[in-house]
CSV table of C-alpha atoms in Angstrom, one decimal:
chain,number,residue,atom,x,y,z
A,767,MET,CA,-131.8,146.4,155.6
A,768,THR,CA,-129.5,144.1,153.6
A,769,SER,CA,-127.7,146.0,150.8
A,770,LEU,CA,-129.1,145.1,147.4
A,771,ASN,CA,-127.0,144.1,144.4
A,772,TRP,CA,-128.0,145.9,141.2
A,773,GLY,CA,-127.5,144.8,137.7
A,774,ILE,CA,-127.7,147.1,134.7
A,775,ILE,CA,-129.0,146.0,131.2
A,776,GLY,CA,-128.0,148.5,128.6
A,777,PRO,CA,-124.8,150.4,129.6
A,778,GLY,CA,-125.4,153.7,127.7
A,779,SER,CA,-125.6,157.4,128.7
A,780,ILE,CA,-128.8,157.0,130.7
A,781,ALA,CA,-127.2,154.1,132.6
A,782,ASP,CA,-124.3,156.3,133.4
A,783,MET,CA,-126.6,158.8,135.2
A,784,PHE,CA,-128.2,155.9,137.0
A,785,ALA,CA,-124.8,154.5,138.1
A,786,ASP,CA,-123.5,157.9,139.2
A,787,ALA,CA,-126.6,158.2,141.5
A,788,LEU,CA,-126.3,154.6,142.8
A,789,VAL,CA,-122.6,154.6,143.8
A,790,PRO,CA,-123.0,156.8,146.9
A,791,SER,CA,-126.0,154.7,148.2
A,792,THR,CA,-125.7,152.7,151.4
A,793,GLN,CA,-128.7,150.6,150.5
A,794,GLY,CA,-127.4,149.1,147.3
A,795,SER,CA,-124.4,148.8,145.0
A,796,LEU,CA,-123.7,148.2,141.3
A,797,TYR,CA,-122.8,144.5,141.2
A,798,ALA,CA,-123.0,143.6,137.5
A,799,VAL,CA,-123.6,145.1,134.0
A,800,ALA,CA,-124.7,143.3,130.8
A,801,SER,CA,-124.6,144.2,127.2
A,802,ARG,CA,-124.6,142.3,123.9
A,803,SER,CA,-121.1,143.5,123.7
A,804,LEU,CA,-118.8,142.2,126.4
A,805,VAL,CA,-116.3,145.0,125.5
A,806,LYS,CA,-118.9,147.6,126.1
A,807,ALA,CA,-120.0,146.0,129.4
A,808,GLN,CA,-116.5,145.7,130.7
A,809,ALA,CA,-115.7,149.4,129.8
A,810,PHE,CA,-118.8,150.4,131.8
A,811,ALA,CA,-117.9,148.2,134.7
A,812,ASP,CA,-114.3,149.5,134.9
A,813,LYS,CA,-115.6,153.0,135.1
A,814,TYR,CA,-117.6,152.3,138.2
A,815,ALA,CA,-114.9,150.4,140.2
A,816,THR,CA,-114.7,152.4,143.5
A,817,GLN,CA,-113.2,152.1,146.9
A,818,LYS,CA,-116.6,151.0,148.1
A,819,GLN,CA,-116.7,147.9,146.0
A,820,ASN,CA,-114.8,145.8,143.5
A,821,THR,CA,-115.2,146.3,139.8
A,822,PRO,CA,-118.7,145.2,138.8
A,823,ILE,CA,-119.0,142.0,136.9
A,824,ALA,CA,-119.3,142.4,133.1
A,825,TYR,CA,-121.6,140.0,131.1
A,826,GLY,CA,-121.7,139.8,127.4
A,827,SER,CA,-125.3,138.5,127.5
A,828,TYR,CA,-128.4,139.4,129.4
A,829,GLU,CA,-128.9,135.7,130.2
A,830,GLY,CA,-125.5,135.7,132.0
A,831,LEU,CA,-126.5,138.5,134.3
A,832,LEU,CA,-129.9,136.9,135.0
A,833,SER,CA,-128.4,133.6,135.9
A,834,ASP,CA,-126.2,135.2,138.6
A,835,ASP,CA,-128.0,134.4,141.9
A,836,LYS,CA,-126.3,137.4,143.6
A,837,VAL,CA,-128.2,139.9,141.4
A,838,ASP,CA,-131.3,141.2,143.3
A,839,VAL,CA,-132.6,144.0,141.1
A,840,VAL,CA,-132.1,145.0,137.5
A,841,TYR,CA,-132.2,148.5,136.0
A,842,ILE,CA,-133.1,148.4,132.3
A,843,ALA,CA,-131.9,151.3,130.2
A,844,THR,CA,-132.3,150.0,126.6
A,845,PRO,CA,-134.5,151.5,123.9
A,846,GLN,CA,-138.2,151.0,124.6
A,847,SER,CA,-138.7,148.5,121.9
A,848,LEU,CA,-136.7,146.0,124.0
A,849,HIS,CA,-138.3,146.8,127.4
A,850,TYR,CA,-141.1,144.2,127.3
A,851,GLN,CA,-138.9,141.1,126.5
A,852,GLN,CA,-136.1,142.2,128.8
A,853,ALA,CA,-138.4,142.9,131.8
A,854,LYS,CA,-140.2,139.6,131.2
A,855,MET,CA,-136.8,137.8,131.3
A,856,CYS,CA,-135.9,139.5,134.5
A,857,LEU,CA,-139.1,138.8,136.3
A,858,GLU,CA,-139.1,135.2,135.1
A,859,ALA,CA,-135.6,134.9,136.5
A,860,GLY,CA,-136.8,136.2,139.9
A,861,LYS,CA,-135.2,139.6,139.7
A,862,HIS,CA,-136.9,142.9,140.7
A,863,VAL,CA,-137.1,145.5,137.9
A,864,LEU,CA,-136.7,149.3,137.7
A,865,MET,CA,-137.1,150.2,134.0
A,866,GLU,CA,-136.7,153.4,132.1
A,867,LYS,CA,-139.7,155.1,130.7
A,868,PRO,CA,-141.9,154.4,128.8
A,869,LEU,CA,-142.5,151.1,130.5
A,870,THR,CA,-143.3,149.3,127.2
A,871,ILE,CA,-144.3,150.0,123.6
A,872,ASN,CA,-148.0,149.5,124.2
A,873,ALA,CA,-150.6,148.9,126.9
A,874,ALA,CA,-151.0,145.2,126.2
A,875,GLN,CA,-147.3,144.6,127.0
A,876,THR,CA,-147.7,146.7,130.2
A,877,GLU,CA,-150.6,144.6,131.3
A,878,GLN,CA,-148.7,141.4,130.8
A,879,LEU,CA,-145.7,142.7,132.8
A,880,ILE,CA,-147.9,143.9,135.7
A,881,ALA,CA,-149.6,140.5,135.8
A,882,LEU,CA,-146.3,138.8,135.9
A,883,ALA,CA,-144.9,141.0,138.6
A,884,LYS,CA,-148.0,140.3,140.7
A,885,GLU,CA,-147.6,136.6,140.1
A,886,LYS,CA,-143.9,136.6,141.1
A,887,ASN,CA,-144.4,139.2,143.9
A,888,LEU,CA,-141.5,141.2,142.4
A,889,LEU,CA,-141.0,145.0,142.0
A,890,LEU,CA,-141.8,146.3,138.5
A,891,GLN,CA,-141.3,150.0,138.6
A,892,GLU,CA,-141.4,152.5,135.8
A,893,GLY,CA,-138.4,154.7,136.2
A,894,LEU,CA,-140.0,158.0,135.1
A,895,TRP,CA,-137.7,160.0,137.3
A,896,SER,CA,-139.9,163.2,137.4
A,897,ARG,CA,-142.6,161.4,139.4
A,898,PHE,CA,-140.2,160.8,142.3
A,899,MET,CA,-138.8,164.4,142.6
A,900,PRO,CA,-139.6,166.8,145.4
A,901,CYS,CA,-140.2,169.6,142.9
A,902,PHE,CA,-143.5,168.0,141.8
A,903,GLU,CA,-144.5,167.3,145.4
A,904,GLN,CA,-144.3,171.1,145.9
A,905,VAL,CA,-146.4,171.8,142.9
A,906,GLN,CA,-149.0,169.3,144.1
A,907,LEU,CA,-148.9,171.0,147.5
A,908,TRP,CA,-149.6,174.4,145.9
A,909,LEU,CA,-152.5,172.9,144.0
A,910,ASP,CA,-153.9,171.2,147.2
A,911,GLU,CA,-153.7,174.5,149.0
A,912,GLY,CA,-155.6,176.3,146.3
A,913,ARG,CA,-152.8,178.7,145.6
A,914,ILE,CA,-153.8,179.1,142.0
A,915,GLY,CA,-157.5,178.5,142.6
A,916,GLU,CA,-159.1,175.7,140.6
A,917,LEU,CA,-156.8,174.1,138.1
A,918,GLN,CA,-158.2,174.7,134.6
A,919,TYR,CA,-155.7,173.5,132.1
A,920,ILE,CA,-152.1,172.6,131.5
A,921,CYS,CA,-149.9,173.5,128.5
A,922,SER,CA,-146.5,172.1,127.8
A,923,ASP,CA,-144.0,171.5,125.0
A,924,ILE,CA,-141.0,169.4,124.9
A,925,GLY,CA,-138.4,168.7,122.2
A,926,PHE,CA,-135.1,169.2,120.5
A,927,ALA,CA,-134.0,169.4,116.8
A,928,PHE,CA,-132.2,166.2,116.2
A,929,GLY,CA,-132.0,166.9,112.5
A,930,ASP,CA,-131.2,164.0,110.2
A,931,GLU,CA,-128.6,162.4,112.4
A,932,GLN,CA,-127.7,159.2,110.7
A,933,GLY,CA,-128.9,156.2,112.7
A,934,HIS,CA,-130.2,158.2,115.7
A,935,ARG,CA,-132.5,155.9,117.7
A,936,LEU,CA,-135.4,158.5,117.7
A,937,HIS,CA,-135.5,158.2,113.9
A,938,ASP,CA,-135.7,154.4,114.0
A,939,PRO,CA,-139.2,152.7,114.1
A,940,ASN,CA,-137.5,149.4,115.0
A,941,LEU,CA,-136.4,151.0,118.3
A,942,GLY,CA,-139.8,152.7,119.1
A,943,GLY,CA,-138.6,156.0,117.9
A,944,GLY,CA,-140.3,159.3,117.4
A,945,ALA,CA,-141.3,162.2,119.7
A,946,LEU,CA,-144.3,160.7,121.5
A,947,LEU,CA,-143.0,157.7,123.4
A,948,ASP,CA,-139.6,159.3,124.3
A,949,LEU,CA,-140.6,162.9,125.0
A,950,GLY,CA,-144.4,163.3,125.0
A,951,VAL,CA,-144.6,160.8,127.8
A,952,TYR,CA,-143.4,163.5,130.2
A,953,SER,CA,-146.2,165.8,129.4
A,954,ILE,CA,-148.8,163.0,129.6
A,955,THR,CA,-147.6,161.6,132.9
A,956,LEU,CA,-147.1,164.9,134.7
A,957,SER,CA,-150.5,166.2,133.5
A,958,GLN,CA,-151.9,162.9,134.8
A,959,LEU,CA,-150.2,163.5,138.2
A,960,PHE,CA,-151.5,167.1,138.6
A,961,MET,CA,-155.0,166.4,137.3
A,962,GLN,CA,-155.2,163.2,139.4
A,963,GLU,CA,-157.2,161.6,136.7
A,964,HIS,CA,-156.8,160.0,133.2
A,965,PRO,CA,-158.0,161.7,130.0
A,966,SER,CA,-161.4,160.7,128.7
A,967,GLU,CA,-161.1,162.3,125.3
A,968,ILE,CA,-158.0,162.7,123.1
A,969,ARG,CA,-157.4,164.6,119.8
A,970,ALA,CA,-154.0,164.3,118.1
A,971,MET,CA,-152.2,165.3,114.9
A,972,SER,CA,-148.7,164.7,113.7
A,973,ASP,CA,-146.2,165.2,111.0
A,974,PHE,CA,-143.8,162.3,110.2
A,975,GLY,CA,-141.3,164.4,108.1
A,976,ASN,CA,-138.8,162.2,106.3
A,977,HIS,CA,-138.9,159.4,108.8
A,978,GLN,CA,-141.4,156.6,109.7
A,979,VAL,CA,-141.9,158.1,113.1
A,980,ASP,CA,-143.6,161.2,114.5
A,981,GLU,CA,-141.4,164.3,114.3
A,982,ASN,CA,-143.9,166.8,115.5
A,983,THR,CA,-147.0,165.8,117.4
A,984,LEU,CA,-149.7,168.0,119.0
A,985,VAL,CA,-152.2,166.6,121.4
A,986,ASN,CA,-155.3,167.9,123.3
A,987,MET,CA,-156.7,165.9,126.2
A,988,ARG,CA,-160.0,166.4,128.0
A,989,TYR,CA,-160.4,164.9,131.5
A,990,PRO,CA,-163.6,163.6,133.2
A,991,SER,CA,-163.6,166.8,135.3
A,992,GLY,CA,-163.9,168.9,132.2
A,993,ARG,CA,-160.3,170.2,132.5
A,994,PHE,CA,-157.8,170.1,129.6
A,995,ALA,CA,-154.1,169.5,129.0
A,996,GLN,CA,-152.4,170.4,125.7
A,997,PHE,CA,-148.9,169.5,124.6
A,998,THR,CA,-146.5,169.4,121.7
A,999,CYS,CA,-143.6,167.1,121.4
A,1000,THR,CA,-140.9,167.3,118.7
A,1001,ILE,CA,-137.7,165.8,117.5
A,1002,ALA,CA,-137.5,168.4,114.7
A,1003,ALA,CA,-137.5,171.8,116.6
A,1004,GLN,CA,-136.0,173.5,119.6
A,1005,ALA,CA,-139.0,173.7,122.0
A,1006,SER,CA,-139.4,176.0,125.0
A,1007,ASN,CA,-139.4,172.8,127.1
A,1008,SER,CA,-141.7,174.4,129.7
A,1009,MET,CA,-145.0,173.5,131.4
A,1010,THR,CA,-147.6,175.9,132.8
A,1011,LEU,CA,-150.5,175.0,135.0
A,1012,MET,CA,-153.3,177.6,134.6
A,1013,GLY,CA,-155.7,178.2,137.5
A,1014,SER,CA,-158.6,180.5,138.3
A,1015,LYS,CA,-156.4,182.6,140.6
A,1016,GLY,CA,-152.9,182.2,139.1
A,1017,ARG,CA,-150.5,179.8,137.5
A,1018,ILE,CA,-147.5,177.6,138.2
A,1019,VAL,CA,-144.7,177.7,135.7
A,1020,LEU,CA,-142.1,174.8,135.4
A,1021,PRO,CA,-139.4,176.5,133.3
A,1022,TYR,CA,-136.8,175.1,130.8
A,1023,MET,CA,-136.5,171.3,130.9
A,1024,PHE,CA,-139.5,171.1,133.2
A,1025,TRP,CA,-139.1,167.3,133.6
A,1026,ASN,CA,-135.8,167.8,135.4
A,1027,GLY,CA,-137.6,169.2,138.4
A,1028,ASN,CA,-135.1,172.0,139.1
A,1029,LYS,CA,-137.5,175.0,139.6
A,1030,ALA,CA,-141.2,175.8,140.2
A,1031,ILE,CA,-142.6,179.4,140.0
A,1032,LEU,CA,-145.9,180.3,141.6
A,1033,GLN,CA,-147.5,183.4,140.0
A,1034,GLN,CA,-150.5,185.1,141.5
A,1035,GLU,CA,-152.1,188.4,140.4
A,1036,ASP,CA,-150.8,191.5,142.3
A,1037,MET,CA,-148.3,189.3,144.3
A,1038,GLN,CA,-144.6,188.7,143.9
A,1039,ASP,CA,-143.6,185.5,142.3
A,1040,GLU,CA,-142.7,182.7,144.6
A,1041,VAL,CA,-139.7,180.8,143.2
A,1042,ILE,CA,-138.4,177.5,144.7
A,1043,GLU,CA,-135.3,175.9,143.2
A,1044,PHE,CA,-134.6,172.2,143.8
A,1045,ALA,CA,-130.9,171.3,143.7
A,1046,HIS,CA,-130.6,167.5,143.3
A,1047,ARG,CA,-128.3,165.8,145.8
A,1048,ILE,CA,-126.7,164.0,142.9
A,1049,ASN,CA,-128.4,164.1,139.5
A,1050,GLY,CA,-132.1,163.4,140.0
A,1051,PHE,CA,-131.9,159.7,139.6
A,1052,GLU,CA,-131.3,159.2,143.3
A,1053,TYR,CA,-135.1,159.5,144.2
A,1054,GLN,CA,-136.3,156.6,142.0
A,1055,ILE,CA,-133.4,154.5,143.1
A,1056,GLU,CA,-134.1,155.0,146.8
A,1057,GLU,CA,-137.8,154.5,146.3
A,1058,ALA,CA,-137.3,151.3,144.4
A,1059,MET,CA,-135.1,149.9,147.2
A,1060,ASN,CA,-137.6,151.0,149.9
A,1061,MET,CA,-140.4,149.2,148.0
A,1062,ILE,CA,-138.3,146.0,147.8
A,1063,ALA,CA,-137.7,146.2,151.5
A,1064,LYS,CA,-141.4,146.6,152.1
A,1065,LYS,CA,-142.2,143.8,149.7
A,1066,GLN,CA,-144.2,146.1,147.4
A,1067,ILE,CA,-144.5,145.6,143.7
A,1068,CYS,CA,-144.6,149.3,142.8
A,1069,SER,CA,-144.5,152.7,144.4
A,1070,GLU,CA,-147.4,155.1,144.8
A,1071,TYR,CA,-145.3,157.8,143.3
A,1072,MET,CA,-145.8,155.9,140.0
A,1073,PRO,CA,-148.2,153.1,140.5
A,1074,HIS,CA,-149.0,150.4,138.0
A,1075,HIS,CA,-152.5,151.9,137.1
A,1076,ASP,CA,-150.9,155.2,136.2
A,1077,SER,CA,-148.2,153.5,134.0
A,1078,LEU,CA,-151.0,151.5,132.3
A,1079,ALA,CA,-153.1,154.6,131.8
A,1080,VAL,CA,-150.2,156.5,130.2
A,1081,MET,CA,-149.6,153.6,127.8
A,1082,GLN,CA,-153.4,153.5,126.9
A,1083,THR,CA,-153.2,157.2,126.2
A,1084,MET,CA,-150.2,156.8,124.0
A,1085,ASP,CA,-151.9,153.9,122.2
A,1086,GLU,CA,-154.8,156.1,121.3
A,1087,ILE,CA,-152.6,158.9,120.2
A,1088,ARG,CA,-150.6,156.5,118.0
A,1089,ARG,CA,-153.8,155.1,116.6
A,1090,GLN,CA,-154.9,158.6,115.6
A,1091,ILE,CA,-151.6,159.7,114.0
A,1092,GLY,CA,-150.9,156.3,112.4
A,1093,LEU,CA,-147.6,155.6,114.3
A,1094,LYS,CA,-146.8,151.9,114.0
A,1095,PHE,CA,-143.8,149.9,115.0
A,1096,THR,CA,-142.5,146.5,113.9
A,1097,PRO,CA,-144.4,143.4,114.8
A,1098,ASP,CA,-141.4,142.2,116.9
A,1099,ALA,CA,-141.5,145.4,119.0
A,1100,GLU,CA,-145.3,145.2,119.4
A,1101,CYS,CA,-145.6,141.6,120.3
A,1102,VAL,CA,-146.8,140.1,123.7
């Protein structure tokens, strides 16, 4: 397979983790990075000059990166309010796209991008890293084997106390801030994975605190099978950050920072806990990177680990939660 040239849009802390995981790859390399600030792009590029490759090319505009014919695939790591327009630009320029979660701000934008990816026959992959990790394949195996009997419901909470940090993106409605889209998305998508269905009924409530975004949001979801998932997401409290799957014969616990896929615990009555720890080869980003490159080689437009219909269903779920709690973003962010 020909080595792929990666470009990065949005050289922040998440892009650092992505680049760290990409550097050892033999299938692809970091070729270019783009930011609205050339200084920031160049600093990022200088950091990832290695013996394996020359210093990545730094661009002070997204258009500059997209006009480079040597860029094969772009990783987008900007705030979610920018995802739709940037992914659209990439696809229209003939570039494959791996994009940080959530894929967009709303379901209408997701539908438009999926249609464009199909039209262009290009990869459009939501980079929700948990869905690609071996930990969650193990959890699914336990479920399939009936190790906890019939799955009944899932409980999770996720969040951190960001306080009133001045200018923090999660407090900014212009950047798609709040707890739901940035944190609650993990509870929704992993519940979706384990239930293997999408919610048919949703009940949500929220507190906006001193900001125009949701600080504390609680959601109950009923699925067509009659099972339930319940989660809380917050940017105002230190949560337990754990997920528990309750079954008729036991439970599966995903402990602190469950979305990192580091550990799964099988608990059954009158039996010793079965604990499996998952040490990532690099930092956890390697799984989605490898899968994206494999899908490009196979000329697929998305992976079955996180298919388009699941990404769309997650956005539809969050649209309904937003409708119920009154979470609105700027017209520029919501546009299609």
